[in-house]
């Protein structure tokens, strides 16, 4: 079994030629694939060509939308997808004034095991292929577009999985989604979030990807961070600072830090002070949210008053920070709530 969405246009051309079909079929096929069409919808392709593809075990759309839940609070949609091997992944579509942002998953499960996140509850099951990441964007685009205009304007790699733990597939996905004949979404409109695998931050910069790099920091010092993020054993907050400086110097893109506030863990004024010290000298922005509830993890979000106090301290010390609205919390679609199990109800 091979998934056609895994291939670039040039690779599709090679496949077409290897099946003794005229070269122009490649463009037709590639267009259909990027529109989310399955074989039966590809009206201008001869059945004999499609039969050859099927005989070679090529699948057109290997990822299928299994279910969609819509938030009553803010219209956010949570998508549940089924992969060809029966695995389930989740993703989210958020509607903003300026456009629609899709949050995509990069792995089934995750092996980072952050103490607050649902995605790592069962460890890593497998990496997603480039086409399975792209397939999420294509399927949701098809589900939301009216007429020919693309429905997705922005992509965030912030679903389940650690993108840098699946580097090659993720960067091939970036190439595919950015390709001119494909969805053609610009790097400017893509954010990649990492728990801080520093070797890959350097690599991404050296490989020339100019996207918005987002670091899930959640603690300004190694002692606190180690309690909630095991990756700290490998890379310290100082390592992260060095790596993002390198990324900024190479790309000129402002670094974004995510800070989810957890009651009694990372939310004191001393933490705010340490954060100011750590971020001093970086061109960056901090996104603050209160931790979202994940039943199995047991941690609680910081209350509004304490968040305000924390943010006031940052502001006084010239660190730019915004509190982000939590979206899709009523459908378990908010940060850290995506998982590989399909939860039918809230009380399961
Ligand atoms: N593995 C990558 C991509 C995941 S992005 C990363 O760590 O960045 C998902 C974001 O939600 C991360 O910033 C993650 O730390 C955060 N998150 C996880 N669980 C959360 C929770 N319960 N509440 C709020 N944010 C959470």
Tab-separated table of C-alpha atoms and ligand atoms in Angstrom:
chain	number	residue	atom	x	y	z
A	1	UNK	CA	0.000	0.000	0.000
A	2	UNK	CA	1.316	3.407	-0.991
A	3	UNK	CA	-0.306	6.789	-0.360
A	4	UNK	CA	-0.235	9.144	-3.332
A	5	UNK	CA	-0.277	12.201	-1.064
A	6	UNK	CA	3.215	11.238	0.115
A	7	UNK	CA	4.673	12.235	-3.249
A	8	UNK	CA	5.756	15.566	-4.702
A	9	UNK	CA	4.602	16.601	-8.173
A	10	UNK	CA	7.907	15.448	-9.658
A	11	UNK	CA	7.540	12.052	-7.998
A	12	UNK	CA	3.950	11.745	-9.265
A	13	UNK	CA	5.294	12.440	-12.765
A	14	UNK	CA	7.723	9.547	-12.366
A	15	UNK	CA	4.918	7.247	-11.246
A	16	UNK	CA	2.774	8.282	-14.226
A	17	UNK	CA	5.618	7.650	-16.657
A	18	UNK	CA	6.452	4.315	-15.069
A	19	UNK	CA	2.846	3.242	-15.772
A	20	UNK	CA	3.291	4.173	-19.448
A	21	UNK	CA	0.843	7.052	-19.232
A	22	UNK	CA	1.329	10.442	-20.892
A	23	UNK	CA	3.074	12.999	-18.731
A	24	UNK	CA	0.149	15.450	-18.650
A	25	UNK	CA	-1.833	12.992	-16.562
A	26	UNK	CA	0.478	13.839	-13.660
A	27	UNK	CA	-0.885	17.379	-13.400
A	28	UNK	CA	-4.477	16.149	-13.604
A	29	UNK	CA	-3.873	13.551	-10.922
A	30	UNK	CA	-1.955	15.966	-8.682
A	31	UNK	CA	-4.772	18.551	-8.909
A	32	UNK	CA	-7.394	16.010	-7.923
A	33	UNK	CA	-5.312	14.747	-5.032
A	34	UNK	CA	-4.860	18.249	-3.642
A	35	UNK	CA	-8.595	18.866	-3.930
A	36	UNK	CA	-9.220	15.860	-1.725
A	37	UNK	CA	-10.757	13.774	-4.513
A	38	UNK	CA	-10.880	10.001	-4.397
A	39	UNK	CA	-10.536	7.910	-7.577
A	40	UNK	CA	-14.252	7.900	-8.364
A	41	UNK	CA	-14.342	11.722	-8.429
A	42	UNK	CA	-11.431	12.056	-10.893
A	43	UNK	CA	-13.716	12.574	-13.863
A	44	UNK	CA	-11.157	13.387	-16.553
A	45	UNK	CA	-8.911	10.384	-15.882
A	46	UNK	CA	-9.453	7.180	-17.898
A	47	UNK	CA	-10.503	4.145	-15.942
A	48	UNK	CA	-7.561	2.204	-17.361
A	49	UNK	CA	-5.117	4.635	-15.714
A	50	UNK	CA	-6.914	4.468	-12.376
A	51	UNK	CA	-6.982	0.685	-12.587
A	52	UNK	CA	-3.205	0.675	-13.066
A	53	UNK	CA	-2.765	2.864	-9.984
A	54	UNK	CA	-5.014	0.588	-7.980
A	55	UNK	CA	-3.178	-2.496	-9.212
A	56	UNK	CA	0.046	-0.968	-7.885
A	57	UNK	CA	-1.733	-0.465	-4.555
A	58	UNK	CA	-1.706	3.301	-4.672
A	59	UNK	CA	-4.345	4.879	-2.434
A	60	UNK	CA	-5.630	8.378	-3.326
A	61	UNK	CA	-6.949	9.659	0.005
A	62	UNK	CA	-5.638	7.423	2.732
A	63	UNK	CA	-6.950	9.513	5.578
A	64	UNK	CA	-10.672	9.862	6.136
A	65	UNK	CA	-12.715	12.150	8.318
A	66	UNK	CA	-14.470	9.874	10.792
A	67	UNK	CA	-16.368	12.491	12.767
A	68	UNK	CA	-16.576	16.238	13.380
A	69	UNK	CA	-17.566	17.893	16.633
A	70	UNK	CA	-18.430	21.584	16.686
A	71	UNK	CA	-17.866	23.707	19.788
A	72	UNK	CA	-20.935	25.538	21.018
A	73	UNK	CA	-18.661	28.072	22.672
A	74	UNK	CA	-16.683	29.339	19.701
A	75	UNK	CA	-17.457	27.326	16.552
A	76	UNK	CA	-14.125	25.485	16.693
A	77	UNK	CA	-14.362	22.124	14.963
A	78	UNK	CA	-12.612	19.029	16.188
A	79	UNK	CA	-11.903	16.490	13.468
A	80	UNK	CA	-11.428	12.830	14.129
A	81	UNK	CA	-9.596	11.078	11.306
A	82	UNK	CA	-9.134	7.414	10.548
A	83	UNK	CA	-5.855	6.289	9.001
A	84	UNK	CA	-5.583	3.383	6.556
A	85	UNK	CA	-4.358	1.069	9.341
A	86	UNK	CA	-7.271	1.880	11.641
A	87	UNK	CA	-5.374	4.305	13.864
A	88	UNK	CA	-7.272	7.406	14.950
A	89	UNK	CA	-5.845	10.908	15.136
A	90	UNK	CA	-7.408	14.254	15.953
A	91	UNK	CA	-7.092	17.817	14.743
A	92	UNK	CA	-8.839	21.149	15.085
A	93	UNK	CA	-10.077	23.948	12.838
A	94	UNK	CA	-10.282	27.383	14.442
A	95	UNK	CA	-12.084	30.278	12.826
A	96	UNK	CA	-10.604	33.712	13.285
A	97	UNK	CA	-11.462	37.055	11.734
A	98	UNK	CA	-8.452	36.845	9.449
A	99	UNK	CA	-9.031	33.284	8.313
A	100	UNK	CA	-9.124	29.640	9.285
A	101	UNK	CA	-6.306	27.931	11.124
A	102	UNK	CA	-5.941	24.181	11.090
A	103	UNK	CA	-4.065	22.429	13.865
A	104	UNK	CA	-2.517	19.209	12.548
A	105	UNK	CA	-1.094	16.134	14.261
A	106	UNK	CA	2.315	14.786	13.314
A	107	UNK	CA	2.361	11.446	15.159
A	108	UNK	CA	-0.078	8.881	16.490
A	109	UNK	CA	0.576	9.396	20.195
A	110	UNK	CA	3.797	11.005	21.398
A	111	UNK	CA	6.810	9.878	23.373
A	112	UNK	CA	7.631	13.145	25.136
A	113	UNK	CA	5.332	12.324	28.060
A	114	UNK	CA	4.724	15.867	29.328
A	115	UNK	CA	2.925	15.673	32.671
A	116	UNK	CA	-0.077	17.721	31.559
A	117	UNK	CA	-0.809	16.485	28.035
A	118	UNK	CA	-3.265	13.840	26.782
A	119	UNK	CA	-1.372	13.102	23.569
A	120	UNK	CA	1.397	11.155	25.299
A	121	UNK	CA	-0.796	8.976	27.504
A	122	UNK	CA	-0.065	5.799	25.526
A	123	UNK	CA	3.399	6.714	24.295
A	124	UNK	CA	4.277	6.858	20.610
A	125	UNK	CA	2.346	4.498	18.357
A	126	UNK	CA	3.842	5.598	15.035
A	127	UNK	CA	4.962	8.540	12.966
A	128	UNK	CA	2.603	10.039	10.408
A	129	UNK	CA	3.828	10.075	6.828
A	130	UNK	CA	4.104	13.415	4.981
A	131	UNK	CA	0.900	12.568	3.105
A	132	UNK	CA	-0.980	11.799	6.301
A	133	UNK	CA	-0.135	15.242	7.660
A	134	UNK	CA	-1.026	16.838	4.322
A	135	UNK	CA	-4.163	14.683	4.137
A	136	UNK	CA	-5.528	16.399	7.246
A	137	UNK	CA	-5.209	19.818	5.603
A	138	UNK	CA	-6.678	18.593	2.329
A	139	UNK	CA	-9.639	16.825	3.939
A	140	UNK	CA	-10.540	19.780	6.147
A	141	UNK	CA	-10.087	22.215	3.278
A	142	UNK	CA	-12.501	20.170	1.199
A	143	UNK	CA	-14.970	19.959	4.078
A	144	UNK	CA	-15.019	23.747	4.569
A	145	UNK	CA	-14.461	25.416	1.244
A	146	UNK	CA	-17.102	27.170	-0.737
A	147	UNK	CA	-16.374	27.353	-4.417
A	148	UNK	CA	-12.770	27.305	-5.497
A	149	UNK	CA	-11.254	29.432	-2.792
A	150	UNK	CA	-9.016	27.663	-0.309
A	151	UNK	CA	-10.648	27.481	3.144
A	152	UNK	CA	-7.434	27.078	5.117
A	153	UNK	CA	-5.246	30.140	5.533
A	154	UNK	CA	-2.951	29.089	8.364
A	155	UNK	CA	-1.456	25.864	9.664
A	156	UNK	CA	-0.150	25.146	13.130
A	157	UNK	CA	1.742	21.926	13.809
A	158	UNK	CA	0.363	21.715	17.316
A	159	UNK	CA	-1.791	18.623	17.327
A	160	UNK	CA	-0.645	15.383	18.860
A	161	UNK	CA	2.958	14.373	18.438
A	162	UNK	CA	6.329	16.091	18.575
A	163	UNK	CA	7.084	17.400	15.047
A	164	UNK	CA	10.854	17.279	15.585
A	165	UNK	CA	10.646	13.626	16.611
A	166	UNK	CA	9.427	13.026	13.022
A	167	UNK	CA	11.670	15.569	11.303
A	168	UNK	CA	12.016	14.134	7.796
A	169	UNK	CA	8.313	13.503	7.306
A	170	UNK	CA	7.378	16.878	8.761
A	171	UNK	CA	9.758	18.807	6.507
A	172	UNK	CA	8.579	16.878	3.470
A	173	UNK	CA	5.027	17.819	4.480
A	174	UNK	CA	6.139	21.473	4.627
A	175	UNK	CA	7.521	21.165	1.094
A	176	UNK	CA	4.325	19.532	-0.169
A	177	UNK	CA	1.883	21.991	1.384
A	178	UNK	CA	4.007	24.889	0.229
A	179	UNK	CA	4.341	23.628	-3.367
A	180	UNK	CA	3.011	25.920	-6.081
A	181	UNK	CA	0.827	23.358	-7.792
A	182	UNK	CA	-0.413	22.139	-4.413
A	183	UNK	CA	-2.171	24.086	-1.674
A	184	UNK	CA	0.636	26.639	-1.855
A	185	UNK	CA	0.455	27.761	1.781
A	186	UNK	CA	3.331	30.069	2.577
A	187	UNK	CA	5.837	29.437	5.385
A	188	UNK	CA	4.738	32.798	6.791
A	189	UNK	CA	1.392	31.215	7.589
A	190	UNK	CA	2.782	28.106	9.249
A	191	UNK	CA	3.772	27.645	12.900
A	192	UNK	CA	5.651	24.653	14.201
A	193	UNK	CA	5.566	23.933	17.907
A	194	UNK	CA	8.191	21.879	19.717
A	195	UNK	CA	8.894	20.895	23.294
A	196	UNK	CA	12.486	21.917	22.521
A	197	UNK	CA	14.481	19.282	20.614
A	198	UNK	CA	17.361	21.684	20.080
A	199	UNK	CA	19.388	19.725	17.512
A	200	UNK	CA	16.389	19.962	15.186
A	201	UNK	CA	15.970	23.694	15.774
A	202	UNK	CA	19.472	24.191	14.342
A	203	UNK	CA	18.716	21.793	11.523
A	204	UNK	CA	15.467	23.535	10.578
A	205	UNK	CA	17.304	26.847	10.408
A	206	UNK	CA	20.110	25.340	8.326
A	207	UNK	CA	17.604	23.630	6.024
A	208	UNK	CA	16.113	27.049	5.287
A	209	UNK	CA	12.578	26.776	6.699
A	210	UNK	CA	11.394	30.269	7.604
A	211	UNK	CA	8.345	29.502	9.636
A	212	UNK	CA	7.116	30.666	13.026
A	213	UNK	CA	8.948	28.582	15.570
A	214	UNK	CA	6.984	28.057	18.751
A	215	UNK	CA	8.541	26.617	21.878
A	216	UNK	CA	6.435	24.903	24.521
A	217	UNK	CA	8.391	26.320	27.418
A	218	UNK	CA	5.960	26.191	30.384
A	219	UNK	CA	8.759	26.801	32.904
A	220	UNK	CA	11.649	29.272	33.071
A	221	UNK	CA	14.094	27.108	35.035
A	222	UNK	CA	15.280	23.524	34.701
A	223	UNK	CA	14.127	22.427	38.130
A	224	UNK	CA	10.487	23.360	37.511
A	225	UNK	CA	10.574	22.226	33.892
A	226	UNK	CA	11.984	18.827	34.755
A	227	UNK	CA	8.950	18.178	36.948
A	228	UNK	CA	6.570	18.564	34.026
A	229	UNK	CA	8.647	17.966	30.872
A	230	UNK	CA	11.049	14.989	30.801
A	231	UNK	CA	12.741	16.409	27.667
A	232	UNK	CA	14.512	18.827	30.044
A	233	UNK	CA	16.897	15.972	30.919
A	234	UNK	CA	18.256	16.194	27.403
A	235	UNK	CA	17.989	19.910	26.677
A	236	UNK	CA	18.109	22.630	29.313
A	237	UNK	CA	16.326	25.974	29.074
A	238	UNK	CA	19.740	27.514	28.361
A	239	UNK	CA	20.182	25.124	25.415
A	240	UNK	CA	16.769	26.231	24.148
A	241	UNK	CA	17.697	29.892	24.458
A	242	UNK	CA	20.863	29.354	22.428
A	243	UNK	CA	19.069	27.372	19.738
A	244	UNK	CA	16.228	29.849	19.250
A	245	UNK	CA	18.704	32.700	19.063
A	246	UNK	CA	20.361	30.839	16.208
A	247	UNK	CA	16.980	30.315	14.543
A	248	UNK	CA	16.125	33.994	14.869
A	249	UNK	CA	19.500	35.102	13.524
A	250	UNK	CA	19.099	32.869	10.480
A	251	UNK	CA	15.457	33.568	9.691
A	252	UNK	CA	14.551	36.886	11.279
A	253	UNK	CA	11.347	35.302	12.561
A	254	UNK	CA	10.229	36.244	16.051
A	255	UNK	CA	10.158	33.269	18.415
A	256	UNK	CA	6.926	32.408	20.207
A	257	UNK	CA	6.914	30.772	23.636
A	258	UNK	CA	3.917	28.881	24.938
A	259	UNK	CA	3.372	29.060	28.668
A	260	UNK	CA	0.459	27.051	30.056
A	261	UNK	CA	-0.085	28.096	33.649
A	262	UNK	CA	-0.461	25.248	36.120
A	263	UNK	CA	-1.712	25.994	39.643
A	264	UNK	CA	1.105	25.722	42.174
A	265	UNK	CA	3.656	24.497	39.631
A	266	UNK	CA	4.915	27.277	37.332
A	267	UNK	CA	2.766	30.292	38.211
A	268	UNK	CA	4.486	32.203	41.040
A	269	UNK	CA	5.984	35.661	40.763
A	270	UNK	CA	9.391	34.021	41.155
A	271	UNK	CA	8.663	32.064	38.010
A	272	UNK	CA	7.714	35.307	36.276
A	273	UNK	CA	11.021	36.841	37.369
A	274	UNK	CA	12.983	33.865	36.100
A	275	UNK	CA	11.068	34.025	32.824
A	276	UNK	CA	11.954	37.693	32.363
A	277	UNK	CA	15.618	36.852	32.945
A	278	UNK	CA	15.593	33.938	30.567
A	279	UNK	CA	13.918	35.795	27.724
A	280	UNK	CA	15.903	39.009	28.077
A	281	UNK	CA	17.603	39.847	24.796
A	282	UNK	CA	15.451	37.584	22.615
A	283	UNK	CA	13.030	38.845	19.975
A	284	UNK	CA	10.059	36.902	21.179
A	285	UNK	CA	6.482	36.791	22.312
A	286	UNK	CA	4.856	34.770	25.082
A	287	UNK	CA	1.429	33.149	24.703
A	288	UNK	CA	-0.178	32.445	28.016
A	289	UNK	CA	-3.075	30.106	28.644
A	290	UNK	CA	-4.465	28.443	31.726
A	291	UNK	CA	-3.783	24.727	31.625
A	292	UNK	CA	-6.666	22.812	30.080
A	293	UNK	CA	-8.072	19.975	32.056
A	294	UNK	CA	-6.983	16.455	31.152
A	295	UNK	CA	-8.691	13.890	33.370
A	296	UNK	CA	-5.825	11.406	33.587
A	297	UNK	CA	-3.219	14.060	34.341
A	298	UNK	CA	-4.840	15.632	37.397
A	299	UNK	CA	-3.197	19.084	37.148
A	300	UNK	CA	-5.218	22.293	37.376
A	301	UNK	CA	-5.019	25.592	35.553
A	302	UNK	CA	-4.051	28.802	37.373
A	303	UNK	CA	-6.924	31.135	38.314
A	304	UNK	CA	-7.538	34.393	36.443
A	305	UNK	CA	-6.236	36.698	39.187
A	306	UNK	CA	-2.904	34.915	39.393
A	307	UNK	CA	-2.566	34.839	35.623
A	308	UNK	CA	-3.173	38.575	35.550
A	309	UNK	CA	-0.551	39.193	38.220
A	310	UNK	CA	1.967	37.047	36.339
A	311	UNK	CA	1.272	38.877	33.092
A	312	UNK	CA	1.440	42.311	34.717
A	313	UNK	CA	4.930	41.428	35.905
A	314	UNK	CA	5.979	40.431	32.394
A	315	UNK	CA	4.512	43.606	30.950
A	316	UNK	CA	6.266	45.801	33.508
A	317	UNK	CA	9.501	44.158	32.483
A	318	UNK	CA	8.920	44.653	28.770
A	319	UNK	CA	8.248	41.062	27.798
A	320	UNK	CA	5.463	41.011	25.232
A	321	UNK	CA	2.786	38.545	26.208
A	322	UNK	CA	-0.850	37.850	25.414
A	323	UNK	CA	-3.359	35.628	27.038
A	324	UNK	CA	-4.834	33.375	24.412
A	325	UNK	CA	-8.444	32.403	24.369
A	326	UNK	CA	-8.869	28.722	24.955
A	327	UNK	CA	-10.842	27.351	22.039
A	328	UNK	CA	-12.831	24.176	21.733
A	329	UNK	CA	-12.599	23.169	25.398
A	330	UNK	CA	-16.166	21.804	25.433
A	331	UNK	CA	-15.266	19.266	22.732
A	332	UNK	CA	-11.873	18.313	24.218
A	333	UNK	CA	-10.275	20.111	21.319
A	334	UNK	CA	-8.128	22.581	23.237
A	335	UNK	CA	-4.328	22.459	23.624
A	336	UNK	CA	-3.186	19.238	25.166
A	337	UNK	CA	-6.571	17.550	24.908
A	338	UNK	CA	-5.993	15.743	21.611
A	339	UNK	CA	-5.464	12.025	21.859
A	340	UNK	CA	-5.518	8.829	19.853
A	341	UNK	CA	-8.611	7.414	21.465
A	342	UNK	CA	-11.946	8.504	20.202
A	343	UNK	CA	-13.819	9.761	23.270
A	344	UNK	CA	-17.557	9.510	22.675
A	345	UNK	CA	-18.561	11.395	25.791
A	346	UNK	CA	-16.885	13.434	28.452
A	347	UNK	CA	-17.362	10.947	31.275
A	348	UNK	CA	-15.719	7.921	29.728
B	1	LIG	N1	4.893	18.395	20.869
B	1	LIG	C1	4.803	19.741	20.384
B	1	LIG	C2	3.508	20.022	19.678
B	1	LIG	C3	2.300	19.972	20.571
B	1	LIG	S1	1.589	21.540	20.588
B	1	LIG	C4	5.050	20.701	21.512
B	1	LIG	O1	5.303	20.257	22.621
B	1	LIG	O2	5.083	21.899	21.277
B	1	LIG	C5	0.449	21.425	21.886
B	1	LIG	C6	0.657	22.524	22.897
B	1	LIG	O3	-0.273	22.371	23.977
B	1	LIG	C7	2.027	22.483	23.515
B	1	LIG	O4	2.446	23.786	23.785
B	1	LIG	C8	1.755	21.737	24.792
B	1	LIG	O5	2.770	21.892	25.739
B	1	LIG	C9	0.452	22.336	25.195
B	1	LIG	N2	-0.330	21.550	26.138
B	1	LIG	C10	-0.298	20.226	26.340
B	1	LIG	N3	-1.182	19.854	27.268
B	1	LIG	C11	-1.793	20.988	27.662
B	1	LIG	C12	-2.819	21.255	28.590
B	1	LIG	N4	-3.393	20.283	29.300
B	1	LIG	N5	-3.224	22.527	28.732
B	1	LIG	C13	-2.662	23.517	28.005
B	1	LIG	N6	-1.681	23.328	27.117
B	1	LIG	C14	-1.258	22.072	26.946
